[in-house]
PDB file of C-alpha atoms in Angstrom:
ATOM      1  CA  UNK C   5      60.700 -12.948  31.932  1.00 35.00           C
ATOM      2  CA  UNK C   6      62.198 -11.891  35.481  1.00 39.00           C
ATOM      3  CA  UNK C   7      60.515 -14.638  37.870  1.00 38.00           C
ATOM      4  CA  UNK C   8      61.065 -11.887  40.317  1.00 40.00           C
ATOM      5  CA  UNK C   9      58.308  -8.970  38.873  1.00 37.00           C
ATOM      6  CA  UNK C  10      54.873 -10.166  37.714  1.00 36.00           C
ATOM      7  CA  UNK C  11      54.975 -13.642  38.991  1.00 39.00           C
ATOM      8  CA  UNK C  12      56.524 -12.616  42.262  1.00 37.00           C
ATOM      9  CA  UNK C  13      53.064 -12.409  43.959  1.00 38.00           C
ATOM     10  CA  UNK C  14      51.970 -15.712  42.351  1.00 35.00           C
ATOM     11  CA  UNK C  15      55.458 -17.430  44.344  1.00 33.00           C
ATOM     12  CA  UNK C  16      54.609 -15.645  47.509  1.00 35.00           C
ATOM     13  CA  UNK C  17      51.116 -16.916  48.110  1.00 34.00           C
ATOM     14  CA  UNK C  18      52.063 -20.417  46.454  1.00 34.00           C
ATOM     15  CA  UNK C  19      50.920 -23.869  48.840  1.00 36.00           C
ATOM     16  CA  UNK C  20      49.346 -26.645  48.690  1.00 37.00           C
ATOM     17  CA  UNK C  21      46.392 -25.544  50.018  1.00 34.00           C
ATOM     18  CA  UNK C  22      44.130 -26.214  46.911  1.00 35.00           C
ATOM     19  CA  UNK C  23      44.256 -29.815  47.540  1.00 50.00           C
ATOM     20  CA  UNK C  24      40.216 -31.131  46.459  1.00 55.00           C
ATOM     21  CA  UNK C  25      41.404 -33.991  48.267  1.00 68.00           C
ATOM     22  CA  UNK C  26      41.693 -32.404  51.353  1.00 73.00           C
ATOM     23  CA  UNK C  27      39.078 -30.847  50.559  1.00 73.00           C
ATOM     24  CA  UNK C  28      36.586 -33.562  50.634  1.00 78.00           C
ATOM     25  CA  UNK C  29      37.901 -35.219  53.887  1.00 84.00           C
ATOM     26  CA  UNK C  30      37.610 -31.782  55.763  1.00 85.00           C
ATOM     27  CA  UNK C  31      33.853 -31.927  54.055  1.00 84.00           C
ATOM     28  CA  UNK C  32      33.356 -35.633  55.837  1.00 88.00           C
ATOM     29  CA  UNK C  33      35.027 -34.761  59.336  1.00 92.00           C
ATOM     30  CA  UNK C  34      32.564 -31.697  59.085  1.00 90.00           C
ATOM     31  CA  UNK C  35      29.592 -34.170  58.626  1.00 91.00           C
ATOM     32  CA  UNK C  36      30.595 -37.105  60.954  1.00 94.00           C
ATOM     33  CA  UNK C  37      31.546 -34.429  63.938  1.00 94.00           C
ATOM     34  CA  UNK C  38      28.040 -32.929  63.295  1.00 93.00           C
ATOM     35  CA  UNK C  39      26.429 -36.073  63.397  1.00 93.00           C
ATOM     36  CA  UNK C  40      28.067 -37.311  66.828  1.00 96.00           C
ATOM     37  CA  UNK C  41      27.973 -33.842  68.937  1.00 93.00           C
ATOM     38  CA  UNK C  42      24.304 -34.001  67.372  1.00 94.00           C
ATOM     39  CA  UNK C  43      23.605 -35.872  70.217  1.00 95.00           C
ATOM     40  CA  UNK C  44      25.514 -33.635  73.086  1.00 95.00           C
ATOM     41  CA  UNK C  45      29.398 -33.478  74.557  1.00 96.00           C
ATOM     42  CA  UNK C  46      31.657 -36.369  74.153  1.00 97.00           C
ATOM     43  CA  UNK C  47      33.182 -38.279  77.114  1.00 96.00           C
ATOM     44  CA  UNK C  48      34.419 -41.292  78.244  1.00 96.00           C
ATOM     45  CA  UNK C  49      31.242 -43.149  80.562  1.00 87.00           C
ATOM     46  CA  UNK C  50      32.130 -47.037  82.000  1.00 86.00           C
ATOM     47  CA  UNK C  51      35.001 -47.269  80.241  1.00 92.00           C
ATOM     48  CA  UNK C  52      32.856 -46.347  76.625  1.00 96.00           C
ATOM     49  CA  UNK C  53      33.221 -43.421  74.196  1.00 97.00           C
ATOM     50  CA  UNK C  54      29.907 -41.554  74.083  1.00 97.00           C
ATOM     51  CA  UNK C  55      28.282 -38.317  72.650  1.00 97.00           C
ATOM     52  CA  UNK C  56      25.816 -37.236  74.978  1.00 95.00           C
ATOM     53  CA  UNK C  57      23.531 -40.626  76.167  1.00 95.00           C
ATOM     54  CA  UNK C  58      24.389 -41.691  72.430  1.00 96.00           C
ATOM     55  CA  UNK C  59      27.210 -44.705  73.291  1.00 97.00           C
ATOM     56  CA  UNK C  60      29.612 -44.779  70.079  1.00 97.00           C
ATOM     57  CA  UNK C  61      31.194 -48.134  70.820  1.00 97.00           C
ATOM     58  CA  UNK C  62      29.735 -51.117  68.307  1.00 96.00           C
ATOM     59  CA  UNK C  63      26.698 -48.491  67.467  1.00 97.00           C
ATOM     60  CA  UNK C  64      27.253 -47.796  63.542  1.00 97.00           C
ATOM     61  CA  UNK C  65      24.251 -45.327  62.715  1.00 96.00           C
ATOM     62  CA  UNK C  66      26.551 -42.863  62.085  1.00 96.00           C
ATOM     63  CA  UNK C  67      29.183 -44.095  60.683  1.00 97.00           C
ATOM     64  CA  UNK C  68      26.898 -46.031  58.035  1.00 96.00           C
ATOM     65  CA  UNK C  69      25.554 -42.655  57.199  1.00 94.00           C
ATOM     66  CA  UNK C  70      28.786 -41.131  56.472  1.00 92.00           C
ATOM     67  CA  UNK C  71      29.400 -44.214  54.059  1.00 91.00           C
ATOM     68  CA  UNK C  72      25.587 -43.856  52.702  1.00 90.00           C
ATOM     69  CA  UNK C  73      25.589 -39.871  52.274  1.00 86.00           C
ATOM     70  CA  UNK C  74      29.025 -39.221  51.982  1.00 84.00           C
ATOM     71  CA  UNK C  75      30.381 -42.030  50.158  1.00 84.00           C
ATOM     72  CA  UNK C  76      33.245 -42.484  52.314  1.00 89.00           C
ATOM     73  CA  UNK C  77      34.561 -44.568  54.988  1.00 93.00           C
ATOM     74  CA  UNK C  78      34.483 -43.740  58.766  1.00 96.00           C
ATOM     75  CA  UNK C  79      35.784 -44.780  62.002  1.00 96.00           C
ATOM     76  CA  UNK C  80      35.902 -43.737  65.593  1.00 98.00           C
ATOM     77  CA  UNK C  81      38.588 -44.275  67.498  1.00 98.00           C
ATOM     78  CA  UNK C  82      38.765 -44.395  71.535  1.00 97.00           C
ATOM     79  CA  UNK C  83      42.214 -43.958  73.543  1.00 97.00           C
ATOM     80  CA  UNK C  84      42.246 -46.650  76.023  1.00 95.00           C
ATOM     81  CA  UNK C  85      45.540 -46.344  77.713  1.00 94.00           C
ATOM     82  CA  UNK C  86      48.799 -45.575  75.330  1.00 94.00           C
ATOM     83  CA  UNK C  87      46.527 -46.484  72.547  1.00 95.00           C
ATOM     84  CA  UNK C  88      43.486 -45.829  70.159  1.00 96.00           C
ATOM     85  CA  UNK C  89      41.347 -48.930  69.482  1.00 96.00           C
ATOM     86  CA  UNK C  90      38.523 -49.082  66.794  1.00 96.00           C
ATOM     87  CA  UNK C  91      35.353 -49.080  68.432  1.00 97.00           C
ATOM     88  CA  UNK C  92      32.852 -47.957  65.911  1.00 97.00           C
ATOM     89  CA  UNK C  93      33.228 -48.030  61.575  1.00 96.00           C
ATOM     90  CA  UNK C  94      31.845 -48.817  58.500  1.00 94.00           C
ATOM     91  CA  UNK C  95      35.253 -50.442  57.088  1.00 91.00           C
ATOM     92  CA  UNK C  96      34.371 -54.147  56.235  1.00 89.00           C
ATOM     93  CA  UNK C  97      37.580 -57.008  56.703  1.00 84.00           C
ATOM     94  CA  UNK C  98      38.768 -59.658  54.410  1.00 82.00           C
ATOM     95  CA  UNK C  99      36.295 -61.874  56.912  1.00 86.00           C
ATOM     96  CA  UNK C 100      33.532 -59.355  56.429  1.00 88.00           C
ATOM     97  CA  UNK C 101      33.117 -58.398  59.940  1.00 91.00           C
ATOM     98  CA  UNK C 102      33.534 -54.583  60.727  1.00 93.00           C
ATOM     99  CA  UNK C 103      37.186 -54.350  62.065  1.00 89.00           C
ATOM    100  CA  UNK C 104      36.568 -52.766  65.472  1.00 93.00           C
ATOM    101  CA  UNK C 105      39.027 -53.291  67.763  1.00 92.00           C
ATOM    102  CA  UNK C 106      42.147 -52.784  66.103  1.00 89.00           C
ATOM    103  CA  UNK C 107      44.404 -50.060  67.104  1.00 91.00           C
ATOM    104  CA  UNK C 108      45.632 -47.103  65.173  1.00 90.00           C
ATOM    105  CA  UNK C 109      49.079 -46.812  63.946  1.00 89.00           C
ATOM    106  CA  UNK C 110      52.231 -45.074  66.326  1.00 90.00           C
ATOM    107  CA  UNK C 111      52.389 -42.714  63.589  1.00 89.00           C
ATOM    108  CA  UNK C 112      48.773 -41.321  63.824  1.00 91.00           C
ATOM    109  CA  UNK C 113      48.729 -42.013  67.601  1.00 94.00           C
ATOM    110  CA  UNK C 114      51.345 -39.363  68.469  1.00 93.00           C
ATOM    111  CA  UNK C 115      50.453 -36.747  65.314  1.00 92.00           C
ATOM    112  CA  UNK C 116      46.740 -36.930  67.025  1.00 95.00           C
ATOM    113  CA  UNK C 117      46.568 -38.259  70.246  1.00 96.00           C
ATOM    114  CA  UNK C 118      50.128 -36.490  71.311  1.00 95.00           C
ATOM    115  CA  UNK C 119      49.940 -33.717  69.574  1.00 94.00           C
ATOM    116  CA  UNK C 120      46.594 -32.689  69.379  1.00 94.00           C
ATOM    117  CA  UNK C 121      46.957 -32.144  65.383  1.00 92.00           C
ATOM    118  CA  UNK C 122      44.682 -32.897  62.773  1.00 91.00           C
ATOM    119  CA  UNK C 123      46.581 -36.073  60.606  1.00 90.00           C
ATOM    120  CA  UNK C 124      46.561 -35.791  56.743  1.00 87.00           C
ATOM    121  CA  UNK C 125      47.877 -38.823  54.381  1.00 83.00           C
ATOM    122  CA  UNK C 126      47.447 -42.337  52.690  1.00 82.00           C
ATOM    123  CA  UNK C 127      46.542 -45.483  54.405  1.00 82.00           C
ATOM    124  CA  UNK C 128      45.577 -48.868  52.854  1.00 79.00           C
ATOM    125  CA  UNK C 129      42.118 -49.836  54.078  1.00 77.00           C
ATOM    126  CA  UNK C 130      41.183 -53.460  53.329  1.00 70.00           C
ATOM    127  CA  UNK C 131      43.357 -53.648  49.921  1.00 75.00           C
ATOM    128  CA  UNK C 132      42.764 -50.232  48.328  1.00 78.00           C
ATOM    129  CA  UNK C 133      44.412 -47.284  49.291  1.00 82.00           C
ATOM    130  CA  UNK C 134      42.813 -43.909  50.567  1.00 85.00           C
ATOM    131  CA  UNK C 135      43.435 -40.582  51.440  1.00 84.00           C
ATOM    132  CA  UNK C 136      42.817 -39.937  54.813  1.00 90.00           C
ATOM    133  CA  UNK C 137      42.246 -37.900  57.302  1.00 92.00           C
ATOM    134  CA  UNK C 138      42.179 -38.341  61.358  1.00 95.00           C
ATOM    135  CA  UNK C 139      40.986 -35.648  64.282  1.00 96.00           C
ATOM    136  CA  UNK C 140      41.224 -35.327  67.726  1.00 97.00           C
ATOM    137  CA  UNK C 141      38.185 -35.984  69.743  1.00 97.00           C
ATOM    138  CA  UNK C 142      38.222 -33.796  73.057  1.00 96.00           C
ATOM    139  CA  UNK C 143      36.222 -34.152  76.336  1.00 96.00           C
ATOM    140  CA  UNK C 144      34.675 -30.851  77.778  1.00 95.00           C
ATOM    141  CA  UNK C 145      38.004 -30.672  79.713  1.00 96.00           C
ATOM    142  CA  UNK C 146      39.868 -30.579  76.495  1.00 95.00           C
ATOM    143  CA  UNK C 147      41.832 -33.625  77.122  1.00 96.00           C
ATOM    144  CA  UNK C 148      41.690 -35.915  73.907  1.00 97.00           C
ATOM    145  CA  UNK C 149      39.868 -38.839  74.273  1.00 97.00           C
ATOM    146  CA  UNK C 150      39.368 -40.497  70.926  1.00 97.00           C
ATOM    147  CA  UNK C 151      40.019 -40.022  66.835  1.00 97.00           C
ATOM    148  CA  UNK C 152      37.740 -39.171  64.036  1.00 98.00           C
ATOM    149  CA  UNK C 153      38.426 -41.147  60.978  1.00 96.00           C
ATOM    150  CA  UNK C 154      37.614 -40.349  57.061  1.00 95.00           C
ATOM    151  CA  UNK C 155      38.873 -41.832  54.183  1.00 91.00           C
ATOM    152  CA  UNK C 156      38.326 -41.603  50.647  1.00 85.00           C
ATOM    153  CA  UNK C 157      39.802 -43.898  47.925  1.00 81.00           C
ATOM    154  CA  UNK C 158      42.515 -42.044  45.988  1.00 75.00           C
ATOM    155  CA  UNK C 159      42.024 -43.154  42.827  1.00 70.00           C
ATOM    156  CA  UNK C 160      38.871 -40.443  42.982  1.00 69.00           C
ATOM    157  CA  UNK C 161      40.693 -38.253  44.740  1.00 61.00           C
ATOM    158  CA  UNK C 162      43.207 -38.338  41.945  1.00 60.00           C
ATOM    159  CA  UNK C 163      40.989 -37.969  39.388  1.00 63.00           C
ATOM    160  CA  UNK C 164      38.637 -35.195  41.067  1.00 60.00           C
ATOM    161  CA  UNK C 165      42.702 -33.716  41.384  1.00 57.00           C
ATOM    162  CA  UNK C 166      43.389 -34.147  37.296  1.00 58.00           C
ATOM    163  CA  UNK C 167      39.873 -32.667  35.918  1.00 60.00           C
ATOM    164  CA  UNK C 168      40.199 -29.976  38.066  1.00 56.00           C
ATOM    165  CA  UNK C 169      43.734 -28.795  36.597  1.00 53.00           C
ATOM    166  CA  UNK C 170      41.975 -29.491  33.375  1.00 53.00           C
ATOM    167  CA  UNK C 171      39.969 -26.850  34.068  1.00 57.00           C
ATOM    168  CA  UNK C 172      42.433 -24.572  35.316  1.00 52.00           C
ATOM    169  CA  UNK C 173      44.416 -21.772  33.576  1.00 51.00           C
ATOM    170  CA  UNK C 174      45.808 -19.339  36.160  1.00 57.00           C
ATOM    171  CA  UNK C 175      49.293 -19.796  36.569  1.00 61.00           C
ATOM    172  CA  UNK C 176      49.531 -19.994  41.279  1.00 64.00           C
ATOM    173  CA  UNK C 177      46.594 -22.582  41.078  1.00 62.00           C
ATOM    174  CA  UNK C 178      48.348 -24.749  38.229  1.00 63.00           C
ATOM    175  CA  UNK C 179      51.563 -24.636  40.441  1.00 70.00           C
ATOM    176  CA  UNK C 180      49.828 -25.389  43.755  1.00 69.00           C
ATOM    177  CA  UNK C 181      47.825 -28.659  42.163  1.00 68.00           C
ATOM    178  CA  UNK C 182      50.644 -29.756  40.554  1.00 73.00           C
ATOM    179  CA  UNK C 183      52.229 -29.913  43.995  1.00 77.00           C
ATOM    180  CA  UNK C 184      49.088 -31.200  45.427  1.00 73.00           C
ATOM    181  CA  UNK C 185      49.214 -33.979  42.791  1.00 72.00           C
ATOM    182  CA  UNK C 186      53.002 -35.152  43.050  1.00 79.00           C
ATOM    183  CA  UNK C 187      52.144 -34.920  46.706  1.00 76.00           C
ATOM    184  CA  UNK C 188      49.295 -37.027  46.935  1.00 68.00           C
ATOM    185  CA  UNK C 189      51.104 -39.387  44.518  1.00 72.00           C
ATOM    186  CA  UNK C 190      53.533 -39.825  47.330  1.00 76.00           C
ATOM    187  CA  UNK C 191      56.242 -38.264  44.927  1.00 86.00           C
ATOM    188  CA  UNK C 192      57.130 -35.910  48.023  1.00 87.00           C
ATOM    189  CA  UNK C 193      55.341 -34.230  50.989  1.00 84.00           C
ATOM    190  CA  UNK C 194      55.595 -30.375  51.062  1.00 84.00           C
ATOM    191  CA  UNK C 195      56.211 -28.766  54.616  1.00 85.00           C
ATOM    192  CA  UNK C 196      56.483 -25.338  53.551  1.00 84.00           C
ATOM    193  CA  UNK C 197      56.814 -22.882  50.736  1.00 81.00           C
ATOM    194  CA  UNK C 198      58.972 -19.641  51.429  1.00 83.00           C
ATOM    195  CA  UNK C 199      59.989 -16.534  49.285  1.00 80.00           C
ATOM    196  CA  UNK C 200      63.360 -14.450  48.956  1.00 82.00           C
ATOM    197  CA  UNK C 201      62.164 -11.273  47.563  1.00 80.00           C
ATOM    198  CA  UNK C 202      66.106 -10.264  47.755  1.00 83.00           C
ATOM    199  CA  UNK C 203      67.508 -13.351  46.323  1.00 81.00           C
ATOM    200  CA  UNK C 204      64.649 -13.859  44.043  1.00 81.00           C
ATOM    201  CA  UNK C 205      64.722 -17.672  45.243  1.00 84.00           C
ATOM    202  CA  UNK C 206      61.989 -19.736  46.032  1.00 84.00           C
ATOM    203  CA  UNK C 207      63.246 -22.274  48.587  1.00 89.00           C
ATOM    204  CA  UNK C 208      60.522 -25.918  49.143  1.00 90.00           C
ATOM    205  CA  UNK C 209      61.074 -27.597  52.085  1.00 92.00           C
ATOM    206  CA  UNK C 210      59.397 -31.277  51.588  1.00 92.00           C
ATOM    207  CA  UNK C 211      58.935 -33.701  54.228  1.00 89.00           C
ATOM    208  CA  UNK C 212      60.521 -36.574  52.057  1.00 89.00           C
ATOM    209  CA  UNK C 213      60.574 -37.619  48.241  1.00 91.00           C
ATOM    210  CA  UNK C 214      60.755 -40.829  46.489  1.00 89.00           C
ATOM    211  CA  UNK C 215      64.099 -40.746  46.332  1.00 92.00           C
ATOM    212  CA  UNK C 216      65.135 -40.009  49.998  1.00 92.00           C
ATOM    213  CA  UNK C 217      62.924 -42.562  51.135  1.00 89.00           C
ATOM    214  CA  UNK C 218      64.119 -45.054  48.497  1.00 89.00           C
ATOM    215  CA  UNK C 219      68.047 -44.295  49.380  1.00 92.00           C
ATOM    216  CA  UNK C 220      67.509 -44.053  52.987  1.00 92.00           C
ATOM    217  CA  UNK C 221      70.497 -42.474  54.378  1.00 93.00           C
ATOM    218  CA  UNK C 222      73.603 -42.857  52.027  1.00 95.00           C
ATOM    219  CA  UNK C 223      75.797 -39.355  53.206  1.00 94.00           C
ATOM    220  CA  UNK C 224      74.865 -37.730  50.254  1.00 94.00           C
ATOM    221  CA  UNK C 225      72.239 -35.779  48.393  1.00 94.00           C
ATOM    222  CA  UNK C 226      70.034 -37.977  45.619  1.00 93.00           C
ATOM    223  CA  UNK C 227      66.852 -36.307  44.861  1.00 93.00           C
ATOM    224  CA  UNK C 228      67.911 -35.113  41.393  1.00 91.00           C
ATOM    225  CA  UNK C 229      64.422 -36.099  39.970  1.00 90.00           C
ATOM    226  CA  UNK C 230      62.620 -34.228  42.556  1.00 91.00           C
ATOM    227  CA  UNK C 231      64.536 -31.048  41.706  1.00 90.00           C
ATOM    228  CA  UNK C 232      63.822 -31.494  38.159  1.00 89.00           C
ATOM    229  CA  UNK C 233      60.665 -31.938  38.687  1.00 88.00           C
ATOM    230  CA  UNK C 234      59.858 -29.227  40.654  1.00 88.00           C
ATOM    231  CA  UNK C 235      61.583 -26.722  38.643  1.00 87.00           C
ATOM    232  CA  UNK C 236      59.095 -28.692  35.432  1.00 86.00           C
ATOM    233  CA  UNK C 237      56.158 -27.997  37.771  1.00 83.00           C
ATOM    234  CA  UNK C 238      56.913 -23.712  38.008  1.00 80.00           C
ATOM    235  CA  UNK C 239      58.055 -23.678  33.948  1.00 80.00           C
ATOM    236  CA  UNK C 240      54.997 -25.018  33.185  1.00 76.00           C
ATOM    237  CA  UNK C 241      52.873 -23.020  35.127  1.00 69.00           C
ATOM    238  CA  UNK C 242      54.466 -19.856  34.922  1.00 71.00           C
ATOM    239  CA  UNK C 243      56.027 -19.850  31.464  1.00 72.00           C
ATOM    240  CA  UNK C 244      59.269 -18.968  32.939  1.00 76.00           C
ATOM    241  CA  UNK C 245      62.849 -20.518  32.745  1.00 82.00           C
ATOM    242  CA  UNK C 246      64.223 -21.570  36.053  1.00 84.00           C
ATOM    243  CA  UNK C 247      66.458 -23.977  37.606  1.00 87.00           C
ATOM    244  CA  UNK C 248      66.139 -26.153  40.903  1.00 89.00           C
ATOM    245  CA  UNK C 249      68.718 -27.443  42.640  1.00 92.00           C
ATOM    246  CA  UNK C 250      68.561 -29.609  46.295  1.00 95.00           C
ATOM    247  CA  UNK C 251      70.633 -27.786  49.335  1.00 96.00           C
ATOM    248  CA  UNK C 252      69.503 -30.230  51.699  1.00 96.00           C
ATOM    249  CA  UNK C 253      68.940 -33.781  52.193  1.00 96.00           C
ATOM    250  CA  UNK C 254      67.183 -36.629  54.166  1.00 95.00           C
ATOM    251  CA  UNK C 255      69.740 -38.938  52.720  1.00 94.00           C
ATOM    252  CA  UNK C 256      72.774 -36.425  53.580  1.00 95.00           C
ATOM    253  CA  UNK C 257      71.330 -36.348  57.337  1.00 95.00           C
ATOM    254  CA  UNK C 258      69.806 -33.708  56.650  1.00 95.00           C
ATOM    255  CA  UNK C 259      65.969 -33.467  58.567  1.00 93.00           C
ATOM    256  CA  UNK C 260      64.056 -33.113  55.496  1.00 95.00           C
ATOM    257  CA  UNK C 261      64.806 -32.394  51.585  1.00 96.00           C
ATOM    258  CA  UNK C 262      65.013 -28.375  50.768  1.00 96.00           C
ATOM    259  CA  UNK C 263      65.083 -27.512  47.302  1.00 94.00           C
ATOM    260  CA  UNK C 264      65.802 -23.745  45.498  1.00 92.00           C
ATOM    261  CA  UNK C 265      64.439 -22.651  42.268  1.00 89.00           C
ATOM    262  CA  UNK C 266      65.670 -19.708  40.918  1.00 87.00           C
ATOM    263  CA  UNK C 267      65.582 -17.809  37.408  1.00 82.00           C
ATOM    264  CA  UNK C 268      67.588 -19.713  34.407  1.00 72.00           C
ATOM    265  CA  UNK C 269      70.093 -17.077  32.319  1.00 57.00           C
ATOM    266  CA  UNK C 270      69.021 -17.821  28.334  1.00 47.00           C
TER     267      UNK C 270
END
């Protein structure tokens, strides 16, 4: 089977957008954002966060009700200077106190607070680890003054992930939760997707794998497992042979890994 004819429309549309883990947290962000501008604009009043009259700092009505209806955990963030301190969640420490007033990692600081971009990943939260999700919190001015935090633990995330492929038969949503489960395993991170319609290659560009981040950089490519797998991932799917191969790595220098999969001869 030519990868290039029936399937080509499948490659062209394929992402990782049918991630039920994302999913979910853009469900809870939905909910606690509702809940908070419930009770008017946010702003920054006497050095506090607050949503209307409704002061967000050690007040955890909503938060508990993100926990109570949503199932998930919550924080709010508030930038105070060249950081973003915890001032309001439902996330119980070791010492079983709420852990307000700890900041937010450099990472997340400058994807959210910097950059005005909504933060997707992993994060431990008292022991077990969650997928997460952080968003900007703006002032009428637009100027960011805070973080919305969800999390949800990824071992149901993972398995919400596995029945649903279960489930599944057609060929582009197979591919793309595949992806979305290697990915969420923190196998690799997928940037983008592109298709050569001339070439009849399908080039991955991936933030990182396993392997790049386990090497570090060595002057050489090393993600021979991630192009295997990846080139597993579209056989299986598609029911077509093809071949991946890495052009470009972390390890090598290179600013991320960038794979190519192309048709196999018999």
């Amino acid at each position: 089977m030519d990868m290039g004819k029936e399937n080509v429309e499948h490659y062209k549309k394929m992402s990782i957008s049918y991630d039920l883990s994302r999913t979910k947290l853009d469900a809870d962000l939905n909910q606690l954002r509702t809940r908070f501008e419930a009770y008017g604009t946010p702003s920054v009043s006497g050095n506090q966060i607050a949503y209307g009259d409704h002061v967000v700092n050690d007040n955890f009505e909503v938060v508990d009700s993100i926990e109570k209806d949503m199932g998930s955990k919550a924080t709010v963030f508030q930038k105070v200077g060249d950081k973003a301190i915890r001032v309001s969640t439902n996330v119980i420490g070791a010492d079983g106190k709420r852990a307000v007033g700890t900041e937010i990692s450099r990472v997340v600081y400058d994807a959210v607070i910097t950059k005005g971009q909504t933060y997707y990943g992993t994060a431990d939260v008292v022991g077990k680890k969650y997928v997460v999700a952080y968003e900007p919190i703006k002032n009428s001015a637009g100027e960011i003054i805070g973080i919305l935090f969800v999390g949800t633990p990824e071992e149901e995330a993972l398995g919400r992930l596995k029945d649903e492929i279960v489930r599944r038969t057609n060929p582009e949503t197979l591919c793309d939760m595949a992806f979305a489960f290697y990915s969420q395993m923190g196998w690799f991170r997928i940037i983008k997707t592109e298709w050569n319609e001339e070439t009849k290659t399908k080039t991955i560009t991936l933030e990182h794998t396993v392997e790049s981040e386990s090497f570090g950089n060595v002057g050489k490519k090393v993600c021979y497992c991630t192009a295997g797998l990846l080139a597993g991932i579209v056989e299986g799917a598609f029911g077509i042979k093809v071949q991946g191969r890495e052009v470009k790595c972390r390890s090598k220098g290179d600013e991320h890994c960038v794979f190519e999969i192309k048709n196999r001869a018999e």
